[in-house]
Amino acid sequence: MSYQVIARKWRPQTFDEVTGQEIITHTLRNAIEFDRLHHAYLFSGARGVGKTTTARLLAKSLNCHKTPEPNLTPCSTMDETMCPSCLEITESRSIDVLEIDAASHTGIDDVRETIIESINFNPARDRYKVFIIDEVHQLSKPAFNALLKTLEEPPERVVFVMATTELHKVPDTILSRCQEFQFRTIPLQKIFDRLRLIADAEKIDITDDALREISRSGEGSMRDAQSNFDQVISFSGEKITSADVANALGFAGVDILMRVIKALAAREPRDMLNVVDDLTARGHDLRNFCRDLLGVFRDMLIFKVSGNDEKLFETAVIAASEMHQLSADFTEADLLRFFNSLAETETKLKEASHSRYVLEIGLVKLVEMRRVESVEALLKKLEAFTSGKSTAVTSTAATPEKKTLTIESVAPEPVQSRPEPLIEQSESPVEYSPEAPEEPPFEQSEPPIDVNIEPPVEFYGEPPEEPTFDVLFEPRPGIIAPAPMPERKAVVPDLSSMPVRLPPIPAEDLEHVEDKALDNAYDEKLGFTGDKLVPIPTAGAMIAALLGHLAENSRPIAAARIRNGNSAEATATAAAPAYDTRGIVPDEIVEEDIELPVLGAEPTEEELFAYASAHPVIRRALRIFRGRIIQVEKNV
């Protein structure tokens, strides 16, 4: 067979021909030139980036016979005067350069037979004995352990070169004994330039777009790109176009990818399903199509983030002008969600028995994800809703205050909702004067009626015979207001029949602590429920109507004496004002004065408890709040 594949025929013959690994080749050339050669090297990186090729070039440079010392430019295969050592290394039949496939020689016996037992023999003809171990990570643990001592202190004129694609599987004990070189993936432009050089030399008519598609198909691997180039040449005719590349390699063309993106922007899942049907009919690999679509989403995201940076956008399938139009309908968050969802679909395609079904569901899922609202949009809607509600409260609070009070007793209609109460102005208001709130607004001509206050209930049918008190309501927006209520005769309640009422306690007898955070939280709760947070204009009239004579009876005795004109007695009792609890507190719960015990300089806990228990203010608070003393401390 005379034909030789491009990947082997165009394998680099000098360090200058190694594409994309200039730093590594420069380091190795300096080590050879200045005689700073290490006894063990470890080459790691992706497939097809030049690890084995560089290892062979290093072996050829060390053993080239054209120079008395190691040669920086070993013999090329195109050279008719090629030395025997370079020729044998190129053909992998040199007795001093041994290439070992660790994938098929994994055991300790293989290492002992191939390396350990022959390492002490001098090179047969060349300057150095070189061991090239490919895929070294597949050696077993005993094989690695057997190689440690030899790798650490090999004989003179012995060089180890190991290559691996999975560096994390190599033990640290091996890594510490080697110089490590990490081979990077090759940039797209450099692969394109290399393929263009090969196409011109082989006189292959191929367009730049097609050659760029082949370069992109390598995904950073020169060997993969050259193998795909060979496949496209075999498929196509005299001239190779991008359509030939798509058909030969089973890739989805740019038109199909753009069709999917446009269907996603228009939220048309039917077009996306038609694309899958077309790909299936033509026998395309659906997983490769999913990967291509992932690349498009990546390019769109990079385009929106970087602003068409040529360095970051060089591997894009779609041109920058078209990319700007396609990405305008999506946000960065949308593209991130699309990419993550499609990545899960691509993972499922690996083990799916029906790959078409998985891809169709995954594409339809992308369309449905466009219905998802972003967190920022939800926050804006919530803010708009909150601000609109607060505006409504403010506008309600801005209405003029009403100076009248109306108390009506009517039979309510069946209540469908519970609106916010709002006291309305009646036709015959009861006027009151803010300057004298203690005076009753009217005189009762009849004995007061005792009313038992119960929780509000909903009435249906005929109104009850007992007098009730109803408040007019203003419904909230969006709630149907109840029917107008019939007018009933106003009834003024009398609360004198209540068995127990709390005696008034002056503010100076209670300790008050201001908590702005608690006050603000209380106001916020009131505002959220619709409270206007303004003083009730009819509060004085309500108090006078409900507790007029009680408020009069509960005034301090000292104030009553001042009204009667006895200022001397008022002065005598001002130091210790007493409160008249007649009519408010039953006689059985009125306590007598208890003499306070005298506390010393350092009172005990029992003395403090006794003092607190005898204090009149504390006893009053305990009786009112049904409390008990838990702890007593003396303020210093």
XYZ file of C-alpha atoms in Angstrom:
636
model
C 0.000 0.000 0.000
C 1.726 3.103 -1.264
C -0.702 5.691 0.125
C 0.190 7.231 3.471
C -2.332 9.171 5.520
C -1.834 12.891 6.021
C -1.350 12.569 9.787
C 1.688 10.318 9.297
C 3.019 11.810 6.084
C 2.999 15.337 7.478
C 4.236 14.506 10.967
C 6.709 17.221 12.140
C 10.354 16.331 11.442
C 11.971 19.229 13.347
C 11.171 21.214 16.437
C 10.220 24.188 14.244
C 7.426 22.194 12.600
C 5.694 21.360 15.886
C 2.579 23.549 15.866
C 1.255 25.275 18.964
C 3.909 24.039 21.440
C 6.611 26.674 20.955
C 7.403 27.036 24.663
C 8.062 23.313 25.119
C 10.193 22.950 21.983
C 12.195 26.040 22.910
C 12.915 24.593 26.378
C 14.026 21.245 24.967
C 16.287 22.849 22.372
C 17.989 24.955 25.040
C 18.479 21.869 27.217
C 20.173 20.058 24.312
C 22.241 23.048 23.245
C 23.573 23.937 26.697
C 23.953 20.333 27.876
C 21.347 20.564 30.618
C 19.524 17.390 29.697
C 17.300 15.761 32.311
C 17.135 11.985 32.658
C 13.267 11.795 32.760
C 10.556 13.823 31.047
C 6.790 13.581 31.377
C 4.598 14.944 28.560
C 0.904 15.411 29.370
C -1.964 16.903 27.401
C -4.938 16.187 25.152
C -4.877 13.748 22.274
C -3.185 14.690 19.024
C -1.280 17.750 20.255
C 2.269 16.406 19.632
C 3.400 14.495 22.717
C 4.726 11.374 20.953
C 6.036 13.425 18.031
C 8.051 15.633 20.397
C 9.408 12.546 22.194
C 10.649 11.122 18.898
C 12.177 14.448 17.880
C 14.034 14.556 21.203
C 15.363 11.030 20.615
C 16.425 11.914 17.040
C 18.187 15.079 18.202
C 20.143 13.169 20.851
C 21.239 10.391 18.479
C 21.564 12.096 15.071
C 24.820 11.026 13.373
C 25.286 14.127 11.243
C 26.966 15.967 14.118
C 29.429 14.762 16.768
C 27.148 16.183 19.457
C 23.349 16.175 19.750
C 21.809 17.886 16.718
C 19.147 20.600 17.186
C 17.869 19.989 13.629
C 17.757 16.209 13.107
C 17.352 14.602 9.699
C 14.058 15.009 7.846
C 12.246 12.272 5.944
C 12.536 14.407 2.815
C 16.331 14.367 3.084
C 17.924 11.751 0.836
C 21.065 11.744 3.023
C 19.129 10.854 6.150
C 21.308 9.192 8.810
C 20.523 5.582 9.855
C 19.623 6.553 13.401
C 16.995 9.125 12.356
C 15.599 6.750 9.748
C 15.226 3.897 12.218
C 13.638 6.145 14.858
C 11.176 7.450 12.256
C 10.231 3.888 11.313
C 10.086 2.791 15.014
C 12.714 0.039 14.619
C 15.725 1.483 16.446
C 17.384 -0.852 18.978
C 18.497 2.077 21.158
C 15.156 3.953 21.149
C 12.439 1.685 22.569
C 8.788 2.720 22.332
C 6.675 0.932 24.934
C 2.880 0.938 24.861
C 1.877 0.927 28.507
C -1.685 0.027 27.564
C -0.529 -3.441 26.460
C 2.429 -3.763 28.875
C 0.866 -2.881 32.199
C 2.338 -5.480 34.554
C 5.493 -5.570 36.594
C 6.886 -8.419 34.485
C 6.698 -6.281 31.346
C 8.538 -3.438 33.035
C 11.174 -5.763 34.450
C 11.778 -7.523 31.142
C 11.718 -4.469 28.870
C 13.357 -1.800 31.019
C 15.027 -2.997 34.205
C 16.917 -5.962 32.754
C 18.239 -4.024 29.726
C 18.901 -0.633 31.235
C 22.423 -1.444 32.412
C 23.612 -2.233 28.895
C 25.262 0.599 26.990
C 23.683 1.872 23.764
C 24.495 -0.396 20.846
C 25.259 2.347 18.367
C 23.768 5.690 19.386
C 24.780 8.152 22.081
C 21.734 7.638 24.335
C 19.394 4.807 25.129
C 15.888 6.364 25.113
C 12.747 4.720 26.577
C 9.512 6.261 25.268
C 6.567 5.016 27.385
C 3.235 6.004 25.834
C 0.042 6.140 27.941
C 2.124 5.663 31.067
C -0.878 6.200 33.347
C -2.101 2.668 32.484
C 0.804 0.971 34.260
C -0.181 -0.973 37.335
C 0.806 0.102 40.817
C 3.467 -2.654 41.201
C 4.916 -1.638 37.834
C 5.186 1.979 38.976
C 6.832 0.888 42.214
C 9.348 -1.254 40.324
C 10.196 1.707 38.125
C 10.798 4.188 40.936
C 14.404 3.412 41.771
C 15.452 3.109 38.145
C 13.689 6.336 37.254
C 15.330 8.207 40.114
C 18.941 7.149 39.428
C 19.227 5.710 35.915
C 22.601 4.837 34.395
C 24.473 7.378 32.355
C 23.310 7.879 28.757
C 19.732 6.772 29.574
C 16.736 9.067 29.048
C 13.089 8.333 29.881
C 10.285 10.134 27.995
C 6.750 9.331 29.209
C 3.506 10.544 27.668
C -0.025 10.516 29.089
C -3.449 12.000 28.453
C -4.573 11.526 32.064
C -2.026 13.163 34.306
C -4.094 12.739 37.463
C -3.625 8.947 37.288
C 0.164 9.150 37.468
C 1.453 8.714 41.056
C 3.110 11.663 42.745
C 6.236 9.591 43.302
C 6.667 9.420 39.524
C 5.889 13.100 39.002
C 8.517 14.163 41.519
C 11.241 12.354 39.541
C 10.418 13.925 36.156
C 10.417 17.240 34.389
C 6.786 17.798 33.482
C 5.623 19.531 30.288
C 1.930 20.186 29.741
C 0.964 20.329 26.071
C -1.835 22.772 25.289
C -4.575 22.385 22.714
C -3.662 23.987 19.408
C -5.412 27.251 18.456
C -7.813 27.176 15.532
C -5.838 29.606 13.404
C -2.659 27.545 13.673
C -4.482 24.381 12.671
C -5.973 26.267 9.726
C -2.547 27.515 8.617
C -1.088 24.020 8.849
C -3.955 22.509 6.833
C -3.652 25.238 4.232
C 0.058 24.405 3.872
C -0.802 20.726 3.391
C -3.607 21.515 0.911
C -1.318 23.701 -1.197
C 1.437 21.107 -1.158
C -0.947 18.305 -2.098
C -2.668 20.552 -4.697
C -6.127 20.140 -3.140
C -8.785 22.680 -4.176
C -10.658 23.587 -0.990
C -12.333 26.797 0.092
C -11.312 28.659 3.218
C -14.742 28.126 4.791
C -14.470 24.381 4.312
C -10.934 24.321 5.626
C -12.016 26.326 8.668
C -14.820 23.851 9.334
C -12.288 21.010 9.239
C -9.986 22.925 11.585
C -12.843 23.493 13.988
C -13.769 19.810 13.901
C -10.369 18.923 15.382
C -11.275 20.716 18.649
C -7.647 21.685 19.251
C -6.147 18.389 18.075
C -3.945 18.538 14.972
C -4.139 14.791 14.394
C -7.956 14.796 14.515
C -8.122 17.711 12.096
C -5.744 15.982 9.666
C -7.720 12.740 9.885
C -10.953 14.617 9.129
C -9.197 16.326 6.232
C -8.315 12.915 4.827
C -11.942 11.802 5.157
C -13.298 14.889 3.380
C -10.811 14.450 0.520
C -12.016 10.894 0.019
C -15.666 11.984 0.001
C -15.504 15.103 -2.179
C -14.755 15.717 -5.823
C -12.324 18.089 -7.405
C -13.347 21.077 -5.267
C -14.238 20.849 -1.597
C -16.889 23.175 -0.145
C -18.335 23.610 3.339
C -21.384 21.557 2.328
C -19.086 18.649 1.469
C -17.465 18.944 4.906
C -20.874 18.868 6.630
C -21.982 15.822 4.654
C -18.713 13.934 5.000
C -18.229 14.502 8.734
C -21.907 14.392 9.708
C -21.907 17.916 11.072
C -24.897 20.206 11.069
C -24.346 23.141 8.771
C -24.479 26.757 9.815
C -27.896 27.130 8.184
C -29.388 24.371 10.343
C -27.924 25.847 13.526
C -29.250 29.303 12.679
C -32.636 27.778 11.925
C -32.784 26.285 15.408
C -31.771 29.571 17.059
C -34.394 31.529 15.103
C -37.082 28.991 16.034
C -36.079 29.330 19.674
C -36.285 33.130 19.464
C -39.734 32.927 17.848
C -40.892 30.240 20.319
C -41.792 27.845 17.522
C -41.048 24.282 18.709
C -42.498 22.862 15.502
C -39.578 24.194 13.425
C -37.100 22.666 15.870
C -38.797 19.283 15.598
C -38.619 19.525 11.804
C -34.856 20.106 12.093
C -34.458 16.946 14.183
C -36.513 14.997 11.677
C -34.323 16.258 8.827
C -31.120 15.342 10.673
C -32.432 11.866 11.469
C -33.463 11.283 7.860
C -29.974 12.199 6.621
C -28.275 9.992 9.216
C -26.522 12.730 11.189
C -25.150 12.020 14.635
C -27.589 13.782 16.967
C -25.032 14.012 19.745
C -22.631 15.852 17.437
C -25.473 18.199 16.510
C -26.146 18.809 20.206
C -22.470 19.636 20.724
C -22.513 22.041 17.780
C -25.566 23.769 19.239
C -23.793 24.031 22.587
C -20.934 25.755 20.793
C -23.348 28.248 19.248
C -24.830 29.103 22.655
C -21.307 29.544 23.991
C -20.424 31.844 21.088
C -23.574 33.915 21.622
C -22.833 34.306 25.328
C -19.209 35.281 24.686
C -20.361 37.732 22.027
C -22.750 39.467 24.440
C -20.264 39.506 27.306
C -17.053 40.430 25.469
C -18.513 42.600 22.741
C -17.147 40.645 19.744
C -13.584 40.241 20.990
C -11.716 38.632 18.091
C -9.481 36.607 20.394
C -12.416 35.025 22.226
C -14.585 34.781 19.142
C -12.173 33.132 16.709
C -13.735 29.670 17.004
C -17.279 30.894 16.341
C -19.225 29.079 13.650
C -21.433 32.069 12.818
C -20.072 35.372 11.588
C -20.049 38.392 13.890
C -22.623 40.322 11.866
C -25.129 37.463 12.017
C -24.289 36.731 15.641
C -25.286 40.257 16.649
C -28.730 39.770 15.149
C -29.247 36.308 16.662
C -28.172 37.224 20.199
C -30.344 40.344 20.360
C -33.413 38.319 21.386
C -31.713 36.673 24.381
C -30.173 37.845 27.632
C -27.090 36.452 29.283
C -29.294 34.641 31.807
C -31.298 33.035 28.991
C -28.159 31.767 27.277
C -26.831 30.341 30.543
C -30.068 28.432 31.134
C -30.081 27.169 27.547
C -26.498 25.968 27.797
C -26.999 24.126 31.098
C -30.213 22.476 29.920
C -28.719 21.421 26.583
C -25.597 20.090 28.349
C -27.834 17.764 30.369
C -29.490 16.656 27.127
C -26.095 15.948 25.560
C -25.136 13.810 28.560
C -28.368 11.817 28.278
C -27.761 11.222 24.561
C -24.627 9.249 25.414
C -26.601 6.390 26.934
C -30.043 6.940 25.381
C -31.607 4.083 23.434
C -33.780 6.559 21.508
C -31.585 9.571 20.970
C -34.155 11.326 18.777
C -36.721 11.402 21.581
C -34.209 12.787 24.059
C -33.104 15.542 21.678
C -36.662 16.535 20.755
C -37.706 16.834 24.403
C -34.531 18.775 25.155
C -35.202 21.308 22.374
C -38.840 21.773 23.369
C -37.647 22.327 26.934
C -35.546 25.237 25.693
C -38.665 26.872 24.239
C -40.563 26.400 27.506
C -37.683 27.888 29.469
C -38.300 31.212 27.753
C -41.470 31.494 29.836
C -39.412 31.599 33.019
C -39.240 35.038 34.579
C -35.891 36.216 35.825
C -35.384 37.139 39.472
C -34.792 40.764 38.498
C -38.114 40.936 36.648
C -39.973 39.409 39.595
C -38.367 41.900 41.968
C -39.393 44.789 39.716
C -42.982 43.529 39.607
C -43.037 43.120 43.372
C -41.616 46.598 43.829
C -44.212 48.054 41.476
C -47.001 46.232 43.312
C -45.755 47.396 46.693
C -45.310 50.987 45.588
C -48.779 51.013 44.045
C -50.322 49.834 47.288
C -48.459 52.393 49.367
C -49.623 55.108 46.965
C -53.195 54.025 47.494
C -52.764 54.267 51.247
C -51.244 57.729 50.963
C -54.053 58.995 48.772
C -56.597 57.666 51.249
C -54.846 59.342 54.139
C -54.894 62.653 52.292
C -58.716 62.928 52.470
C -60.049 65.697 54.733
C -60.651 64.752 58.330
C -64.257 64.422 59.485
C -65.308 66.158 62.702
C -68.457 64.133 63.394
C -69.300 60.779 64.815
C -72.189 58.603 63.752
C -73.227 55.459 65.554
C -76.027 53.592 63.822
C -77.783 50.360 64.581
C -78.860 48.619 61.405
C -79.362 45.075 60.219
C -76.535 44.086 57.876
C -76.971 42.197 54.647
C -75.162 38.845 54.150
C -71.484 39.698 54.081
C -69.451 38.241 51.191
C -66.099 39.667 52.239
C -64.552 41.505 55.154
C -63.650 45.023 53.982
C -61.816 47.657 55.910
C -63.941 49.714 58.330
C -64.434 53.379 57.615
C -66.639 55.644 59.741
C -68.917 57.700 57.502
C -70.545 61.037 58.181
C -74.284 60.948 58.914
C -76.923 63.508 58.040
C -77.386 64.544 61.668
C -73.868 64.654 63.111
C -73.078 65.028 66.776
C -70.747 67.981 67.162
C -68.047 68.033 69.802
C -65.447 70.529 70.930
C -61.780 69.467 71.136
C -61.149 72.033 73.883
C -63.431 70.269 76.378
C -63.380 66.564 75.586
C -64.306 65.644 79.142
C -67.837 67.072 78.821
C -70.423 64.587 77.533
C -71.714 65.476 74.065
C -75.353 64.914 75.052
C -77.541 64.086 78.031
C -79.387 60.870 78.362
C -83.081 61.240 78.916
C -83.610 57.553 79.552
C -81.777 55.018 81.715
C -78.785 53.514 79.923
C -79.151 50.138 78.268
C -76.784 47.376 79.269
C -75.187 45.785 76.241
C -73.014 42.689 76.266
C -70.221 43.117 73.700
C -69.603 39.970 71.660
C -67.493 39.195 68.580
C -69.102 40.359 65.313
C -71.235 37.805 63.524
C -72.855 37.658 60.110
C -76.658 37.916 60.073
C -78.928 36.415 57.481
C -82.650 36.991 57.086
C -84.509 39.232 59.547
C -82.423 41.462 61.855
C -82.297 40.519 65.559
C -84.469 42.259 68.104
C -81.583 43.220 70.342
C -79.915 46.583 69.580
C -76.746 46.212 67.521
C -74.072 48.637 66.462
C -72.862 48.627 62.872
C -70.162 50.583 61.098
C -70.290 51.672 57.503
C -67.606 50.118 55.308
C -65.624 51.284 52.331
C -64.746 48.203 50.209
C -61.247 47.542 48.957
C -60.524 47.803 45.234
C -61.716 44.735 43.386
C -64.307 43.732 46.067
C -68.045 44.150 45.453
C -69.500 46.550 47.993
C -72.497 45.325 50.052
C -75.963 46.671 49.428
C -77.002 49.877 51.263
C -78.128 49.253 54.816
C -81.476 50.494 56.079
C -81.357 53.358 58.537
C -81.852 52.392 62.189
C -82.256 54.421 65.356
C -78.952 55.298 67.010
C -78.382 53.770 70.441
C -75.702 54.975 72.831
C -74.111 52.159 74.855
C -73.584 52.270 78.582
C -70.572 50.346 79.851
C -71.197 50.883 83.557
C -72.475 47.323 83.927
C -69.059 45.781 83.201
C -67.912 43.934 86.379
C -64.219 44.939 86.392
C -62.345 47.738 84.654
C -58.671 48.534 84.966
C -57.877 51.421 87.278
C -55.861 54.201 85.639
C -52.123 54.045 86.342
C -50.105 57.228 85.760
C -47.136 57.096 83.411
C -44.666 57.963 86.136
C -45.549 54.735 87.955
C -44.555 52.575 84.980
C -41.164 52.249 83.305
C -41.333 53.033 79.587
C -38.643 51.891 77.167
C -38.608 53.279 73.626
C -37.803 50.771 70.900
C -37.767 52.418 67.488
C -37.382 49.120 65.664
C -40.456 47.705 67.419
C -42.455 50.887 66.825
C -41.510 50.961 63.139
C -42.421 47.302 62.729
C -45.798 47.954 64.367
C -46.459 50.939 62.098
C -45.429 48.887 59.062
C -47.864 46.138 60.006
C -50.654 48.670 60.428
C -49.825 50.237 57.070
C -49.780 46.850 55.361
C -53.283 46.046 56.631
C -54.588 49.364 55.294
C -54.445 51.505 58.446
C -54.107 55.198 57.675
C -51.660 55.740 60.597
C -53.250 59.102 61.416
C -54.998 60.180 64.636
C -58.710 59.354 64.756
C -60.489 62.724 64.530
C -63.538 61.495 66.435
C -61.647 59.869 69.296
C -62.759 62.437 71.870
C -66.405 62.123 70.976
C -66.209 58.341 71.031
C -64.641 58.327 74.501
C -67.194 60.833 75.748
C -70.068 58.837 74.279
C -68.877 55.488 75.605
C -67.151 56.375 78.903
C -68.362 59.854 79.724
C -69.507 59.428 83.339
C -66.877 56.784 84.023
C -64.078 59.085 82.916
C -65.534 61.733 85.218
C -65.571 59.354 88.195
C -62.061 58.061 87.600
C -60.317 61.423 87.928
C -57.808 61.810 90.763
C -59.265 63.077 94.030
C -56.738 65.912 94.065
C -58.033 67.191 90.732
C -61.620 67.003 91.989
C -60.763 69.043 95.053
C -59.081 71.694 92.965
C -62.278 71.987 90.931
C -64.233 72.473 94.187
C -61.882 75.264 95.155
C -60.105 73.585 98.073
C -56.590 74.329 96.947
C -55.030 73.725 100.419
C -56.129 70.114 100.516
C -55.030 69.692 96.939
C -51.561 70.927 97.825
C -51.387 68.568 100.784
C -52.240 65.549 98.657
C -50.215 66.510 95.568
C -47.095 64.763 96.882
C -48.886 61.399 97.009
C -51.983 61.561 94.783
C -54.646 58.984 95.474
C -57.096 57.684 92.909
C -60.761 57.175 93.487
C -61.515 53.635 92.423
C -65.176 53.696 93.423
C -67.349 52.471 90.617
C -64.336 51.065 88.728
C -62.668 48.464 90.924
C -64.776 46.235 93.213
C -64.191 46.639 96.917
C -62.942 43.102 97.346
C -59.824 43.714 95.233
C -58.839 47.110 96.726
C -55.682 46.488 98.730
C -54.578 48.298 101.874
C -51.304 50.150 102.188
C -48.403 47.998 103.391
C -45.386 49.511 105.037
C -42.265 49.169 102.910
C -39.314 47.456 104.618
C -36.056 49.371 104.968
C -33.195 48.081 102.800
C -29.619 48.087 103.940
C -26.495 48.963 101.963
C -26.071 45.373 100.722
C -29.545 43.787 100.801
C -29.949 40.075 100.276
C -32.108 38.522 97.568
C -34.832 37.721 100.160
C -34.921 41.342 101.338
C -35.202 42.561 97.742
C -38.088 40.174 97.093
C -39.841 41.347 100.279
C -39.384 45.007 99.274
C -40.709 44.427 95.781
C -43.676 42.438 97.061
C -44.679 45.271 99.408
C -44.258 48.089 96.868
C -47.736 49.474 95.956
C -46.935 50.065 92.272
C -45.597 46.546 91.830
C -48.569 45.045 93.667
C -50.913 47.008 91.424
C -49.127 45.866 88.286
C -49.138 42.245 89.458
C -52.864 42.414 90.103
C -53.668 44.048 86.779
C -51.484 41.815 84.596
C -51.956 38.631 86.659
C -48.201 38.407 87.033
C -45.590 37.261 89.503
C -42.099 38.417 90.472
C -39.329 36.311 88.903
C -36.151 38.274 89.595
C -35.204 41.386 91.553
C -32.014 43.398 91.073
C -30.746 46.523 92.725
C -29.672 49.347 90.416
C -26.245 50.746 91.337
